[in-house]
Amino acid sequence: MKRIVVLFSLAFLFLAANAQKYMTRNGFIGFNSHTAVEDIKADNNQVASVLDIATGEIVFQVLIKSFHFEKALMEEHFNENYMESEKFPKSTFRGKITNLSAIDFSKEGKYDVVVEGDLNIHDVTNKVSAKGNLEVISGGINANSKFSIVPEDYKINIPGVVRDNIAKNLEVTVSMKYLPVENK
Amino acid sequence: MKLPVKIALGVVFFLALAGILAALYLYNKQHKDLQKVKPDYVITASELQKEFESDESGSTAKYVNRIIEVSGIIGSVKRGEQNIVSVTLKTESDFSVVICTFPPATDPEKLVTGKNVTIRGECSGFLMDVLLNNCAVVK
């Protein structure tokens, strides 16, 4: 019996040591809004994200202040009126790849994935699910996804006068280039 | 038309024009060119990172939205989406650095890993690292 316990803990240790994490600190998340009145887009190149290929867990973290708009005034309104970035400076997503077994991380190639989890924006958390793909390349993993969100789902109030200038569904683009985290 | 009415009309017209011009100006307002704006704080990358790590909320209140001139040694130069340049400045921490991201379509020269640099940027806050945006190289 003792031997089995030792064996199990050894196996567990081995697995834990092999559990690899991938990370990026300058990932990209952008969104755009298309209406007849105007097109608005914002980019954030300072996304921090960790992907655990052993468990399929994936976490994203962004600062609202890091979204860059073409027009300074839009950036100001986005931060002050809509996102209230002083009160709620961060937005996070914590989720899991639901089809982890379909991905062979030892073989280079592109794999379709579905990620489900909790998206927190403007201090409101919603369950979301998005399709995307993971590309296993030599020395890293690239991840891409596109999905849409509705500002009102996150209690983001857009005044009536400008509501027609901003799309009901915002298209979000995610692009990450992960590198392995070295164990120290 | 009587003279006072003419004057009143003139004033109304002038105010309307000023209003339209002000709205246009605001709508088209550019991002600040940080090469020309005076910094609110001048600090080293190590000190800045240390302040955020020891007191994140206090430092957020102090630095976010401010213009910071930060100096340090370049740890890496990366190009992200649309070739946007991000530079990391080394700190005393092994894990956490200062990341300076440049505006789109700028290609700052003189950014070589290992070199000393002074960069001005708008502070967005702290995730794993201190993040500066809309950066410009000072020297």
Coordinates of N, CA, C and O in Angstrom, one line a residue, chain A residues 23-26 28 38 41 43 45-50 61-63 65-76 86 89-90 175 177 179 184, chain B residues 26-31 56 64-65 78 80-82 84 86 94-97 99-101 103-104 122-129 131-134:
Chain A
M23 N 3.1 31.9 -21.5 CA 2.7 33.3 -21.0 C 3.0 34.3 -22.1 O 3.9 34.1 -22.9
T24 N 2.3 35.4 -22.1 CA 2.7 36.6 -22.8 C 2.3 37.8 -22.0 O 1.4 37.8 -21.2
R25 N 3.0 38.9 -22.2 CA 2.7 40.2 -21.6 C 2.4 41.2 -22.6 O 2.1 42.4 -22.2
N26 N 2.6 40.9 -23.8 CA 2.2 41.9 -24.9 C 1.3 41.3 -25.9 O 1.6 41.4 -27.1
F28 N -2.4 40.9 -27.9 CA -3.2 41.9 -28.5 C -4.7 41.6 -28.3 O -5.1 40.5 -28.6
E38 N -20.4 55.8 -38.1 CA -18.9 55.8 -38.1 C -18.3 54.4 -37.6 O -19.0 53.6 -37.1
K41 N -12.5 51.9 -33.7 CA -11.7 50.7 -33.3 C -10.7 51.1 -32.2 O -10.3 52.3 -32.1
D43 N -7.3 49.4 -29.8 CA -6.3 48.3 -29.7 C -5.6 48.4 -28.4 O -5.3 49.4 -27.9
N45 N -2.2 46.5 -26.8 CA -1.1 45.6 -27.1 C -0.4 45.3 -25.8 O 0.8 44.9 -25.8
Q46 N -1.1 45.4 -24.7 CA -0.4 45.1 -23.4 C -1.2 44.1 -22.6 O -1.4 44.2 -21.4
V47 N -1.7 43.1 -23.3 CA -2.5 42.1 -22.6 C -1.6 41.0 -22.0 O -0.7 40.5 -22.6
A48 N -1.9 40.7 -20.7 CA -1.1 39.7 -20.0 C -2.0 38.4 -20.0 O -3.2 38.5 -19.8
S49 N -1.4 37.3 -20.4 CA -2.2 36.1 -20.5 C -1.3 34.9 -20.1 O -0.1 34.8 -20.5
V50 N -1.9 33.9 -19.5 CA -1.3 32.6 -19.1 C -2.1 31.5 -19.6 O -3.3 31.5 -19.4
Q61 N -5.7 39.2 -18.8 CA -5.9 40.4 -17.9 C -5.5 41.6 -18.8 O -4.4 41.6 -19.4
V62 N -6.3 42.6 -18.7 CA -6.0 43.9 -19.4 C -6.3 45.1 -18.5 O -7.1 45.0 -17.6
L63 N -5.6 46.2 -18.8 CA -5.9 47.4 -18.2 C -6.8 48.2 -19.2 O -6.4 48.3 -20.4
K65 N -7.2 51.3 -19.4 CA -6.5 52.5 -19.8 C -5.5 52.2 -21.0 O -5.0 53.1 -21.7
S66 N -5.2 50.9 -21.2 CA -4.3 50.6 -22.3 C -4.9 50.5 -23.7 O -4.2 50.2 -24.7
F67 N -6.2 50.6 -23.8 CA -6.9 50.6 -25.1 C -6.6 51.9 -25.8 O -6.8 53.0 -25.2
H68 N -6.1 51.8 -27.0 CA -5.8 53.0 -27.7 C -6.7 53.3 -28.9 O -7.0 52.4 -29.7
F69 N -7.3 54.5 -28.9 CA -8.2 54.9 -30.0 C -7.5 55.9 -30.9 O -6.6 56.6 -30.5
E70 N -8.0 55.9 -32.1 CA -7.4 56.9 -33.0 C -7.6 58.3 -32.6 O -6.8 59.2 -32.6
K71 N -8.8 58.6 -32.1 CA -9.2 59.9 -31.6 C -9.1 60.0 -30.1 O -9.6 59.2 -29.4
A72 N -8.3 61.1 -29.7 CA -8.1 61.2 -28.2 C -9.4 61.4 -27.4 O -9.5 60.9 -26.3
L73 N -10.3 62.1 -28.0 CA -11.6 62.3 -27.3 C -12.4 61.0 -27.1 O -13.0 60.9 -26.0
M74 N -12.3 60.1 -28.1 CA -13.0 58.8 -27.9 C -12.4 58.1 -26.7 O -13.1 57.4 -25.9
E75 N -11.0 58.1 -26.7 CA -10.3 57.4 -25.6 C -10.8 58.0 -24.3 O -11.0 57.2 -23.3
E76 N -10.9 59.3 -24.2 CA -11.3 60.0 -23.0 C -12.7 59.5 -22.6 O -13.0 59.2 -21.4
E86 N -11.3 54.5 -13.9 CA -10.7 54.8 -12.6 C -11.2 53.9 -11.5 O -10.5 53.5 -10.6
P89 N -10.3 49.5 -13.1 CA -9.2 49.7 -14.0 C -8.9 48.4 -14.8 O -8.3 48.5 -15.9
K90 N -9.3 47.2 -14.4 CA -8.9 46.0 -15.1 C -10.1 45.2 -15.6 O -11.2 45.4 -15.1
S175 N -5.4 38.1 -30.1 CA -4.2 37.5 -30.8 C -3.1 37.4 -29.8 O -2.6 38.5 -29.4
K177 N 0.8 35.6 -28.6 CA 1.9 34.8 -29.0 C 2.6 34.4 -27.7 O 3.3 35.1 -27.1
L179 N 4.9 32.3 -25.0 CA 6.2 31.6 -24.9 C 6.2 30.8 -23.6 O 5.5 31.2 -22.7
K184 N 11.9 27.9 -12.5 CA 13.1 28.3 -11.8 C 13.5 27.3 -10.7 O 12.6 26.7 -10.1
Chain B
L26 N -12.4 69.6 -30.6 CA -12.4 68.5 -29.6 C -12.5 67.1 -30.3 O -11.8 66.2 -29.9
Y27 N -13.4 67.0 -31.3 CA -13.6 65.8 -32.0 C -12.3 65.3 -32.7 O -12.0 64.1 -32.7
N28 N -11.5 66.2 -33.2 CA -10.3 65.9 -33.9 C -9.0 66.0 -33.1 O -7.9 65.9 -33.6
K29 N -9.2 66.2 -31.8 CA -8.1 66.4 -30.9 C -7.1 65.3 -31.0 O -7.5 64.1 -31.0
Q30 N -5.8 65.6 -31.1 CA -4.8 64.5 -31.3 C -4.3 64.1 -29.9 O -4.5 64.7 -28.9
H31 N -3.8 62.9 -29.9 CA -3.1 62.4 -28.7 C -1.9 63.3 -28.5 O -1.3 63.8 -29.4
E56 N 0.1 48.9 -4.8 CA -0.5 49.0 -6.1 C -1.6 50.1 -6.2 O -1.6 51.0 -7.1
V64 N -1.4 56.8 -12.5 CA -2.2 56.5 -13.7 C -2.7 57.8 -14.3 O -3.1 58.8 -13.6
N65 N -2.6 57.9 -15.7 CA -3.0 59.1 -16.4 C -1.9 60.2 -16.4 O -2.1 61.2 -17.0
K78 N 10.1 44.3 -28.7 CA 9.2 43.4 -29.4 C 8.3 44.2 -30.3 O 8.0 45.3 -30.0
G80 N 4.6 43.8 -31.9 CA 3.3 43.1 -31.8 C 2.5 43.2 -33.0 O 3.0 43.4 -34.1
E81 N 1.2 43.2 -32.8 CA 0.2 43.3 -33.9 C 0.5 44.7 -34.6 O 0.8 45.7 -34.0
Q82 N 0.3 44.7 -35.9 CA 0.5 45.9 -36.7 C 1.9 46.5 -36.5 O 2.1 47.8 -36.5
I84 N 3.5 47.2 -33.8 CA 3.6 48.1 -32.7 C 4.7 47.7 -31.8 O 4.9 46.6 -31.5
S86 N 7.0 47.5 -28.5 CA 7.0 47.5 -27.1 C 8.4 47.3 -26.6 O 9.1 46.4 -27.1
D94 N 13.1 40.0 -10.9 CA 13.3 39.1 -12.0 C 12.1 39.0 -12.9 O 12.2 38.6 -14.1
F95 N 11.0 39.2 -12.3 CA 9.7 38.8 -13.0 C 9.0 40.0 -13.6 O 8.4 39.9 -14.6
S96 N 9.0 41.1 -12.9 CA 8.2 42.2 -13.2 C 9.1 43.4 -13.8 O 10.1 43.7 -13.2
V97 N 8.6 43.9 -14.9 CA 9.4 45.0 -15.6 C 8.6 46.2 -15.8 O 7.4 46.3 -15.3
I99 N 6.9 48.1 -19.0 CA 6.7 47.9 -20.5 C 6.3 49.2 -21.1 O 5.3 49.8 -20.6
C100 N 7.0 49.7 -22.1 CA 6.7 51.0 -22.8 C 6.2 50.6 -24.2 O 7.0 50.1 -25.0
T101 N 5.0 51.0 -24.5 CA 4.4 50.7 -25.8 C 4.3 52.0 -26.6 O 3.8 53.0 -26.1
P103 N 3.2 54.5 -29.9 CA 1.9 54.6 -30.7 C 2.1 53.9 -32.1 O 3.2 53.7 -32.5
P104 N 1.0 53.6 -32.7 CA 1.1 52.9 -34.0 C 1.8 53.8 -35.0 O 1.9 55.0 -34.9
E122 N 2.6 57.6 -20.9 CA 1.4 57.8 -20.1 C 1.2 56.5 -19.3 O 1.1 55.5 -19.9
C123 N 1.1 56.6 -18.0 CA 1.0 55.4 -17.2 C -0.5 54.8 -17.3 O -1.4 55.6 -17.0
S124 N -0.6 53.5 -17.6 CA -1.9 52.9 -17.6 C -2.2 52.1 -16.3 O -3.3 51.8 -16.0
G125 N -1.1 51.8 -15.6 CA -1.3 51.0 -14.4 C -0.4 49.8 -14.3 O 0.7 49.8 -15.0
F126 N -0.8 48.8 -13.5 CA 0.0 47.7 -13.2 C -0.7 46.4 -13.4 O -1.8 46.2 -12.8
L127 N -0.2 45.5 -14.2 CA -0.7 44.1 -14.2 C 0.4 43.2 -13.6 O 0.4 43.1 -12.4
M128 N 1.2 42.6 -14.4 CA 2.4 41.9 -13.9 C 3.5 42.9 -13.9 O 4.5 42.8 -13.2
D129 N 3.4 43.9 -14.8 CA 4.4 44.9 -15.0 C 3.8 46.3 -15.0 O 2.6 46.4 -15.1
L131 N 2.8 49.5 -16.9 CA 2.5 49.7 -18.3 C 2.5 51.2 -18.6 O 1.8 51.9 -18.0
L132 N 3.3 51.5 -19.6 CA 3.3 52.9 -20.1 C 2.8 52.9 -21.6 O 3.2 52.0 -22.3
N133 N 2.0 53.9 -22.0 CA 1.5 53.9 -23.4 C 1.9 55.2 -24.0 O 2.3 56.2 -23.4
N134 N 1.7 55.2 -25.4 CA 1.8 56.5 -26.1 C 3.3 57.0 -25.9 O 3.5 58.2 -25.8

